[in-house]
Coordinates of C-alpha atoms and ligand atoms in Angstrom, one line a residue:
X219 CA 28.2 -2.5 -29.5
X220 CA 30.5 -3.5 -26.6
X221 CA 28.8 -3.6 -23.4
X222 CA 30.8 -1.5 -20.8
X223 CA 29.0 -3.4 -17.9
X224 CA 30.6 -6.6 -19.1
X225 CA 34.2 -5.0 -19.5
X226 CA 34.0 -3.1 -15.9
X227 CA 32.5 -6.2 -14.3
X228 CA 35.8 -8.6 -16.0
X229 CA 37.8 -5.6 -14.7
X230 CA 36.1 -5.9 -11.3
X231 CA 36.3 -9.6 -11.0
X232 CA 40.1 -9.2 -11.5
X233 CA 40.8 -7.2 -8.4
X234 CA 37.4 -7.3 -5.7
X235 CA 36.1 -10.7 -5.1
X236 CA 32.9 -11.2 -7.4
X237 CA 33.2 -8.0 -8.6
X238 CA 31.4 -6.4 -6.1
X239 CA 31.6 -4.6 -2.8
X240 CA 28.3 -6.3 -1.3
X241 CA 27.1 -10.0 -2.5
X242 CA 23.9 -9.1 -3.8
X243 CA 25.1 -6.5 -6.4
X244 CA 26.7 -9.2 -8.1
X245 CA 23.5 -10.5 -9.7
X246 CA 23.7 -14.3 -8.4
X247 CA 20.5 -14.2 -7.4
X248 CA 19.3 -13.6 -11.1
X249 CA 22.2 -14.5 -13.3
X250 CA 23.2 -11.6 -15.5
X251 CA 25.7 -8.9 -15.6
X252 CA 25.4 -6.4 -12.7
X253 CA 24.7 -2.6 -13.9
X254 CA 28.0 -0.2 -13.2
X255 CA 26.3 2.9 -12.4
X256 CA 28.4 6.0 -13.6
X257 CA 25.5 9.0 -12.2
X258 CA 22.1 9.3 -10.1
X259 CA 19.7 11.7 -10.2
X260 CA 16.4 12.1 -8.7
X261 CA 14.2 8.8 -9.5
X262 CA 17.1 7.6 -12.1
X263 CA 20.5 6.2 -12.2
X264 CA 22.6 5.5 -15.9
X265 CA 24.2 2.4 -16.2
X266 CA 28.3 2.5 -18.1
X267 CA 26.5 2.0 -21.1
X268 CA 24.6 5.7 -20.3
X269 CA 21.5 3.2 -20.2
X270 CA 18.6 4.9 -17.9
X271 CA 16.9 3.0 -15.1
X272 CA 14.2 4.0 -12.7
X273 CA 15.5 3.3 -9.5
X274 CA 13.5 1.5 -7.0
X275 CA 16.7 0.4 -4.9
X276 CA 17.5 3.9 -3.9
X277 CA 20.6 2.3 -2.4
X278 CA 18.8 -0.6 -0.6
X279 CA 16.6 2.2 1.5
X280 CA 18.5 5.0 1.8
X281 CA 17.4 7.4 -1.0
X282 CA 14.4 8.3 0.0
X283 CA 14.5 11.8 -1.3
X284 CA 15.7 10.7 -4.8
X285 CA 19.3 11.0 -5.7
X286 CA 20.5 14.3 -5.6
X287 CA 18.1 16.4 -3.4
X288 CA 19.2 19.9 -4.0
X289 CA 19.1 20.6 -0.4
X290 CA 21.2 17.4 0.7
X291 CA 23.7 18.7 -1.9
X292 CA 24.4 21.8 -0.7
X293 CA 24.5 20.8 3.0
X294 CA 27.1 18.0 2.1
X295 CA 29.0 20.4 -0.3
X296 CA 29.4 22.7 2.8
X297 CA 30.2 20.6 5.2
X298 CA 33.3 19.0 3.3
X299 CA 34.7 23.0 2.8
X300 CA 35.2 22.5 7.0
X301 CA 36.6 19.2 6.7
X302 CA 35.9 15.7 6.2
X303 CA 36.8 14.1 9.2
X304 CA 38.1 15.4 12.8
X305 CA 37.9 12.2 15.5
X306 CA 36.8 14.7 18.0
X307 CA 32.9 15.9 18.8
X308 CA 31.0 18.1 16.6
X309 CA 27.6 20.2 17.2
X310 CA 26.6 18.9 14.1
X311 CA 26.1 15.3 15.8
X312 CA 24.7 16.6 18.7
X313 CA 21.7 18.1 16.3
X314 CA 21.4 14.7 14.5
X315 CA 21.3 12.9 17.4
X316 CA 18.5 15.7 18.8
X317 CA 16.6 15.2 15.9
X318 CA 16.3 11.5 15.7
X319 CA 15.1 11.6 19.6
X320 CA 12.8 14.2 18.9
X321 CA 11.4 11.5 16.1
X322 CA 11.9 8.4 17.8
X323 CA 10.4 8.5 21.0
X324 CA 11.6 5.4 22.5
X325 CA 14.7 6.6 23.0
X326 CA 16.4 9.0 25.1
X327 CA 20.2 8.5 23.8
X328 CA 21.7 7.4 20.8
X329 CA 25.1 6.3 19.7
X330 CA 25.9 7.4 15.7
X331 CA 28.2 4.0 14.0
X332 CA 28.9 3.7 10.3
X333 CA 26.9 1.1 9.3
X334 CA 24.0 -0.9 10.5
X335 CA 26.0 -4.1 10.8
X336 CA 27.7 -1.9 13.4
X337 CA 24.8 -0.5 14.7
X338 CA 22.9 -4.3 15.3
X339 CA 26.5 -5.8 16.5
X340 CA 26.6 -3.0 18.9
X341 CA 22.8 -3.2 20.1
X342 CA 23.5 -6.6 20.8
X343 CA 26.6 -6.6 22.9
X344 CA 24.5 -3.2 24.6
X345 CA 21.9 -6.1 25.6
X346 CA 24.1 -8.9 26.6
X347 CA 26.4 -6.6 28.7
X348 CA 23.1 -4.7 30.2
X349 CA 20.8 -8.3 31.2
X350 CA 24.4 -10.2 32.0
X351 CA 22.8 -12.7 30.0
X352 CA 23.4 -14.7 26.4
X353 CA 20.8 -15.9 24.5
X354 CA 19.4 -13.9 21.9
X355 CA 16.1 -15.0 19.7
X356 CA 16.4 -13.6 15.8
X357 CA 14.0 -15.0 13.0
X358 CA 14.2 -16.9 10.3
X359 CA 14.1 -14.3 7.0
X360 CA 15.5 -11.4 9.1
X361 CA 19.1 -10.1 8.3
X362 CA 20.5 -7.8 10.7
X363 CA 23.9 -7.6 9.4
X364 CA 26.7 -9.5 9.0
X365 CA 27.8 -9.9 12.9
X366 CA 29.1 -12.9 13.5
X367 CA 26.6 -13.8 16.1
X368 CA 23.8 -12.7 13.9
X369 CA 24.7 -15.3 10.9
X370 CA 22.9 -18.0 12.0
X371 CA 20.6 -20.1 10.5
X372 CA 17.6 -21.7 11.8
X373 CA 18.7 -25.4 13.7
X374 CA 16.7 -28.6 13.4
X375 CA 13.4 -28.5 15.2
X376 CA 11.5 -26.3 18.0
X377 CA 13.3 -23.5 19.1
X378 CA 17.1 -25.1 19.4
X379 CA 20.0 -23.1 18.9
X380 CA 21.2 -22.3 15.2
X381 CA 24.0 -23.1 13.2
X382 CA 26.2 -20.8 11.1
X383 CA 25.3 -19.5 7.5
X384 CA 28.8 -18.7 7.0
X385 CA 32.1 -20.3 7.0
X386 CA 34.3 -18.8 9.5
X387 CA 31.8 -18.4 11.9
X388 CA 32.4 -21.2 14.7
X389 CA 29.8 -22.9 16.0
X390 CA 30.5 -21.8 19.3
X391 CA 30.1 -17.8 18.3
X392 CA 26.1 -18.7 17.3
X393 CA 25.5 -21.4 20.3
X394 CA 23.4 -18.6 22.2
X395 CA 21.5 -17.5 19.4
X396 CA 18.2 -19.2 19.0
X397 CA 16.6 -19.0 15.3
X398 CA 12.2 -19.3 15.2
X399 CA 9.8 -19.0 12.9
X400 CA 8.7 -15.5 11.8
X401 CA 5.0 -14.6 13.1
X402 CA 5.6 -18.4 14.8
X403 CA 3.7 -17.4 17.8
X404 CA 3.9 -21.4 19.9
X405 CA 7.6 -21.6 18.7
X406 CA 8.1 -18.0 20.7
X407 CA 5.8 -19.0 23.4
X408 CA 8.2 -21.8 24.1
X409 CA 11.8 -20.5 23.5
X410 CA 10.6 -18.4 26.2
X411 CA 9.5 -21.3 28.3
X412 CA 12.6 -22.8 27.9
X413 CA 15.2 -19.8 28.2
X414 CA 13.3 -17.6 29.9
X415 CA 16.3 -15.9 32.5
X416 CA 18.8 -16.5 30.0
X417 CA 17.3 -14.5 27.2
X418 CA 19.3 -11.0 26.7
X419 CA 17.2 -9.9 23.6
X420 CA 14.8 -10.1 21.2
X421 CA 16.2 -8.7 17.7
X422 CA 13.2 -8.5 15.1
X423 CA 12.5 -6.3 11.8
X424 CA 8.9 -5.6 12.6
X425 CA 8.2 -5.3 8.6
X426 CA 10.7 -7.8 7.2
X427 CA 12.5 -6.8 4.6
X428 CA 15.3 -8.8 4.1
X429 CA 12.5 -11.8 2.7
X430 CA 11.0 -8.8 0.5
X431 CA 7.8 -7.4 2.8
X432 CA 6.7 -9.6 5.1
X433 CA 4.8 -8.3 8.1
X434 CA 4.8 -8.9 11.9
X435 CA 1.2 -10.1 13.0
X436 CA 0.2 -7.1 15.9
X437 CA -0.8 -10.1 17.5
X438 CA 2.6 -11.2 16.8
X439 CA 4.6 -8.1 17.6
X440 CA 2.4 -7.6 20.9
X441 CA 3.6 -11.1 21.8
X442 CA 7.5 -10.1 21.4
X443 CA 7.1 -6.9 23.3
X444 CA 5.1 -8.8 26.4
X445 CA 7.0 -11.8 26.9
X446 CA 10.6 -9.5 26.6
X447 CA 8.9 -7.7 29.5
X448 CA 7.6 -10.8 31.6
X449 CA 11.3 -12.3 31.4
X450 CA 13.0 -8.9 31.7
X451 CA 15.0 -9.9 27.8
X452 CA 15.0 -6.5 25.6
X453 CA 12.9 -6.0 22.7
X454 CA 15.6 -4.7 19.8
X455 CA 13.7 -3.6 16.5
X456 CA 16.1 -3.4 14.1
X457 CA 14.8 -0.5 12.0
X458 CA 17.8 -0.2 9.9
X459 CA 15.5 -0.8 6.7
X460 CA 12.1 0.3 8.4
X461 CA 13.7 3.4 10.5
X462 CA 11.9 6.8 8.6
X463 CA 11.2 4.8 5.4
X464 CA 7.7 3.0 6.5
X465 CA 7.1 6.2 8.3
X466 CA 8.3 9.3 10.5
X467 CA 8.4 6.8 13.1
X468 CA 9.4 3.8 11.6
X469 CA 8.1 0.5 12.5
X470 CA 7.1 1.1 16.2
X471 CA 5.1 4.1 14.9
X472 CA 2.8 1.7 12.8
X473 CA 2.2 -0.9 15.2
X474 CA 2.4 0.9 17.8
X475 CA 4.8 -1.1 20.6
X476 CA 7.9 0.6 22.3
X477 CA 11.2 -1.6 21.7
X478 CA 13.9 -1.6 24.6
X479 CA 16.5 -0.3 22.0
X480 CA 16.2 0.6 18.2
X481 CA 18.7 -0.3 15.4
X482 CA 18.5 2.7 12.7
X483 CA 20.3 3.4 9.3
X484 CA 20.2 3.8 5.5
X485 CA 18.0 6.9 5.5
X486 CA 19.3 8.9 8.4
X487 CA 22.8 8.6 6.9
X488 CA 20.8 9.7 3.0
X489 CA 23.3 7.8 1.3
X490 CA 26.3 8.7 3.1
X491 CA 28.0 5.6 5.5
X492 CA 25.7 6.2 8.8
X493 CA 23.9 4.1 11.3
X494 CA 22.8 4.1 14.7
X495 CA 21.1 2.3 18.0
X496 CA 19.4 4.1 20.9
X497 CA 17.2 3.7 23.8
X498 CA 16.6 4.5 27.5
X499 CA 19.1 6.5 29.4
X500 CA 19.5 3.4 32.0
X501 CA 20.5 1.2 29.3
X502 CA 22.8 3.5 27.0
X503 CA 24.9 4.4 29.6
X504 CA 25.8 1.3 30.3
X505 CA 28.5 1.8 27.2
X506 CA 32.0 3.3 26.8
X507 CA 32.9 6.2 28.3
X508 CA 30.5 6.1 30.5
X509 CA 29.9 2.2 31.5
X510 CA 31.6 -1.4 30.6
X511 CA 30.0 -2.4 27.3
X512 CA 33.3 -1.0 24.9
X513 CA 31.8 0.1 21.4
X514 CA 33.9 2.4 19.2
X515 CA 34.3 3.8 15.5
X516 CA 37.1 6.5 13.5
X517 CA 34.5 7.6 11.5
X518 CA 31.5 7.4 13.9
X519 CA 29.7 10.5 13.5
X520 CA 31.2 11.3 10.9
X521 CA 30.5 15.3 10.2
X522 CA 30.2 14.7 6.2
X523 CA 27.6 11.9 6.9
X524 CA 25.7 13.8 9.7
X525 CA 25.5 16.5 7.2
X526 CA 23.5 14.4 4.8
X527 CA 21.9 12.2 7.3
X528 CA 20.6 16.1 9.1
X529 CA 19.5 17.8 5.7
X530 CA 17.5 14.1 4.9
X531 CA 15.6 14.3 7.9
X532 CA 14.6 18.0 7.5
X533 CA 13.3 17.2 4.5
X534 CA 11.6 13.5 5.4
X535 CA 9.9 15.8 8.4
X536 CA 8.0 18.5 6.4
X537 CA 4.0 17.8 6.3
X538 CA 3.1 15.5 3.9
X539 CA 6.2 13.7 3.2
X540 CA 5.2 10.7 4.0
X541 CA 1.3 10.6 2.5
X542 CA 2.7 11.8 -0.2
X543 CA 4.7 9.0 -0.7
X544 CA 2.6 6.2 0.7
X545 CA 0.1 7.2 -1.8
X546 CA 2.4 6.9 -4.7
X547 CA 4.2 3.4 -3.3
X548 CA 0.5 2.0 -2.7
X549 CA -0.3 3.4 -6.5
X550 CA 2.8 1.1 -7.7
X551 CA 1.6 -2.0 -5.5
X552 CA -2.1 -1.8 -6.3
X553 CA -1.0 -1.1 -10.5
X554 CA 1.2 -3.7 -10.4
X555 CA -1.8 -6.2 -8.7
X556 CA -3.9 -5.3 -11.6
X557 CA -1.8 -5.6 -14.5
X558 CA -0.9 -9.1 -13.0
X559 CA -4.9 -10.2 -12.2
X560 CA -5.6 -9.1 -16.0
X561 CA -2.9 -10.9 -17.2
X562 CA -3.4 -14.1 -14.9
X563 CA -0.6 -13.7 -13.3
X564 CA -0.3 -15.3 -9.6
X565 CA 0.7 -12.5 -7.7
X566 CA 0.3 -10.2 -4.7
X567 CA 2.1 -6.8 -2.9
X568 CA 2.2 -4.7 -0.2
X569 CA 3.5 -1.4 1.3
X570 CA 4.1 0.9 3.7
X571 CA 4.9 4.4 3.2
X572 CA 8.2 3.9 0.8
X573 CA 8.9 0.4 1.2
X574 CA 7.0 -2.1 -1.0
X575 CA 7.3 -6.1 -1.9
X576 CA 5.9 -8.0 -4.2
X577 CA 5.5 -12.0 -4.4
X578 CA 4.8 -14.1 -7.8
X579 CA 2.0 -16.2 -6.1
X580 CA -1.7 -15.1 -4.8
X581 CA -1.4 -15.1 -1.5
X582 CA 1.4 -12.3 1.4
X583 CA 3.6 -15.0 2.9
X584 CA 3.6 -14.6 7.1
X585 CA 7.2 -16.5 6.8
X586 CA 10.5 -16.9 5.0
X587 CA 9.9 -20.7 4.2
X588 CA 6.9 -19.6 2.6
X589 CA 8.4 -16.7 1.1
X590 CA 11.2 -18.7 -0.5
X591 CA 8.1 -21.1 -2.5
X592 CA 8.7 -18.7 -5.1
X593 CA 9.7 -19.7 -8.5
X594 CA 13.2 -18.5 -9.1
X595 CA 12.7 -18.5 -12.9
X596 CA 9.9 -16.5 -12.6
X597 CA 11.2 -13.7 -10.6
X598 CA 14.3 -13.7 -12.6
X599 CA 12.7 -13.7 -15.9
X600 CA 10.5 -10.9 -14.4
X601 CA 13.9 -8.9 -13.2
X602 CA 15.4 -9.1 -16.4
X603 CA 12.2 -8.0 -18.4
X604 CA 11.9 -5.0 -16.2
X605 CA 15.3 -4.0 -16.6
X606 CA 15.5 -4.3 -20.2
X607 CA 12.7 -1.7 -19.9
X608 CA 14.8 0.3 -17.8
X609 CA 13.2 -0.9 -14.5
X610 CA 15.6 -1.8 -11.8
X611 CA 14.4 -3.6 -9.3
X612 CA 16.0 -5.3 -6.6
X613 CA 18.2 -8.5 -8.2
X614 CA 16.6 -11.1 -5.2
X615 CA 13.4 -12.3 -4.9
X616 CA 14.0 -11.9 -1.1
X617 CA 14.5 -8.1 -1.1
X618 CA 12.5 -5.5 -0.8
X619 CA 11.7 -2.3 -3.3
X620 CA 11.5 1.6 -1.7
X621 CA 10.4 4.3 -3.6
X622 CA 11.6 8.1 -3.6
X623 CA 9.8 11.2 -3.1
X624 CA 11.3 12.0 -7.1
X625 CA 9.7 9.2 -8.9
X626 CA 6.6 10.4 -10.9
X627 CA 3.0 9.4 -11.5
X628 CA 4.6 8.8 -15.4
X629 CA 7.3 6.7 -13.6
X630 CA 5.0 4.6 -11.5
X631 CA 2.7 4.4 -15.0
X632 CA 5.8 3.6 -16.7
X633 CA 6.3 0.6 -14.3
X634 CA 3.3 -0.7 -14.1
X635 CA 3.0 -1.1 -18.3
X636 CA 6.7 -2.3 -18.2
X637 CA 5.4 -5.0 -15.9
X638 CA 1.8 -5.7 -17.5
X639 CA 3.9 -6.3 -21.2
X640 CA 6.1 -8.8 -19.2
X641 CA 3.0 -10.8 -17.6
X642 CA 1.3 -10.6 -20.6
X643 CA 4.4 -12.6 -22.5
X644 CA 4.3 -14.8 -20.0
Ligands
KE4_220 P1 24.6 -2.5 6.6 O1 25.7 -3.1 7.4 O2 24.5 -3.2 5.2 O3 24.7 -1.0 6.5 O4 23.2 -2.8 7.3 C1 22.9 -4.2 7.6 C2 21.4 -4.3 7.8 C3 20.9 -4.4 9.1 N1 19.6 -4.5 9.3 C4 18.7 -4.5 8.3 C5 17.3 -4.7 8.5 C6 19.2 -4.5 6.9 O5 18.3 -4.5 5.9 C7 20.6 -4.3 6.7 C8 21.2 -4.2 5.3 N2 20.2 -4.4 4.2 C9 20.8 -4.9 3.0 C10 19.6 -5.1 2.0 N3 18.8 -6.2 2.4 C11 21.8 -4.0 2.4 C12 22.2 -4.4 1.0 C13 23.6 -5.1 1.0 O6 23.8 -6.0 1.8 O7 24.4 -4.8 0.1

């Protein structure tokens, strides 16, 4: 039988470069033909062949309802009867933006942008143009978007300033950004030593997620957050991936520390193009209209997209949500820990509420070098055995997995055997 994923991905390749809107759709990472999905609903998407999957991408973070939420429908449904898009201000993005302060209580202003690329790019020029200063400190592992100043990889040695990951990006454009070692706490000790004054931010993901799940030590985190004060730099948590999906109150809310400014997307938006970044009064009013950091979007606020993000957090809010589905994630982590133990299978996993990571080897990496020790065949032969079962996880050994309040004790089960089968074959 023909495979329709191999004809749309020729067809794709023909006219979009790869084939694919965003590189890591295009299965590089794990060889293969990407899935064309044709229809989502709740825990499941159906590939072009009408192949089922269980979904624990949940468009990289986003889904956290499941695909489909009845509720999310109809709010979307009715707001594109009043229009799509107006360029002027709506109520509608007044109540998101109410409703994300009244979650998020280290801020007291928000700006809505359509992506978090936008939303981190943004945060950062908020920083430089509020400290009047230029170097920013990022870590090894985190991704915060594709700004150029952001795409930067670590540089040779302690603490010096990185070099780009991507061509286009002159050196020049990443000269201020200094790249360290995740949970490094003497190479963050002395990049503030060093650069104290000229530090203008701090930009972490406080549970990593771009190297799969790696935490931030609280000894770590605590570090960030007192050394940001002592040399008056901002603390930026970019909870873009972490924002409502760890938790009502993301990241912060677990380890408890108070960022300068927060980077948020994926689930406020529920699918629909939607990001944001907020924090004190002093320090958002520093941007356009109101002050001289410019930042601007056509779409920004979007009344379609505010509309889903709104109807998302309603339902993310109600009691329950959230133990609910920790206790299901952590059922998937701790099943998947014991079908690999029985199987003798090197392997560990964590969680936190949705979000979940996994790593072929015994012990929870602290780093991205560490992180990146993994066997590629491995994880690629353990990718492709789950999606032959109709498991699709994510195709990178350095991303993480989220689950959706719709997936089932049978899908989790379902998962877990998948998984056990493909150790056992090992
Ligand atoms: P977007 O521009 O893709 O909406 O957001 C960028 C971004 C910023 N910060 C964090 C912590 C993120 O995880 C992301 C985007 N995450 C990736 C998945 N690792 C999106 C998937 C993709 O690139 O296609």
């Amino acid at each position: 039988m023909t495979d329709q994923n191999d004809l749309l991905f020729e067809r794709a390749r023909a006219v979009i470069p790869g084939g694919v809107n965003s590189p890591v759709r295009a299965f590089k990472a794990v060889g293969g033909t990407p899935r064309f999905i044709q229809r989502a609903q709740g825990a499941y998407f159906w590939d072009a062949n009408d192949q089922r999957y269980i979904d624990y991408i949940g468009s990289w973070g986003p889904m956290i309802l499941g695909h489909g939420h009845p509720a999310v429908v109809e709010a979307v449904q009715k707001a594109v009867l009043e229009g799509f898009s107006y360029g002027a201000p709506t109520e509608r993005e007044i109540e998101l933006a109410e409703a994300i302060l009244a979650l998020v209580p280290s801020m007291e202003m928000v700006r809505l942008v359509s992506s978090g690329t936008e939303a981190a790019m943004s945060a950062l020029r908020l920083a430089r143009g509020a400290t009047g200063r230029k170097t920013i400190v990022k870590f090894e592992g985190c991704y915060h978007g594709h700004a150029d100043a952001l795409l930067v990889k670590a540089g040779s040695g302690l603490a010096t300033f990185g070099n780009p990951t991507s061509a286009g990006v002159p050196p020049e454009v990443v000269q201020h950004t200094l790249v360290l070692e995740y949970n490094n706490l003497q190479q963050l000790e002395e990049a503030f030593a060093l650069h104290s004054k000229d530090i203008a931010c701090l930009m972490i993901e406080a549970i990593a997620g771009n190297m799969n799940f790696v935490r931030a030590t609280p000894a770590f985190a605590k570090r960030c957050r007192e050394l940001c004060t002592q040399h008056g730099a901002l603390l930026i948590f970019d909870e873009v991936m972490t924002g409502f999906r760890v938790g009502l109150h993301g990241a912060q809310g677990v380890l408890g520390i108070t960022p300068d400014l927060t980077v948020l997307g994926k689930v406020i938006g529920g699918g629909m193009p939607l990001a944001a970044f907020g924090g004190p009064r002093a320090i958002m009013e520093q941007l356009a209209p109101l002050g001289p950091v410019y930042q601007a979007g056509t779409l920004s606020g979007n009344p379609v997209a505010t509309a889903c993000g709104l109807a998302t957090l309603k339902e993310i809010s109600k009691p329950g949500f959230y133990e609910a589905l920790a206790k299901k994630t952590r059922t998937l982590v701790d099943g998947l820990k014991a079908a690999a133990a029985a199987e003798g299978q090197p392997f560990n996993a964590d969680s936190e509420g949705g979000m979940f990571g996994f790593f072929l080897m015994n012990e929870l990496p602290q780093n991205y070098a560490t992180v990146m020790t993994t066997d590629n065949a491995q994880f690629n032969a353990l990718f492709h055995g789950l999606l032959d079962r109709g498991v699709y996880i994510a195709p990178a050994l350095y991303e993480a997995g989220f689950v959706s309040a719709a997936h089932s004790e049978d899908d989790i089960a379902a998962t877990i055997a998948a998984a056990r089968d493909i150790f056992s074959k090992r």
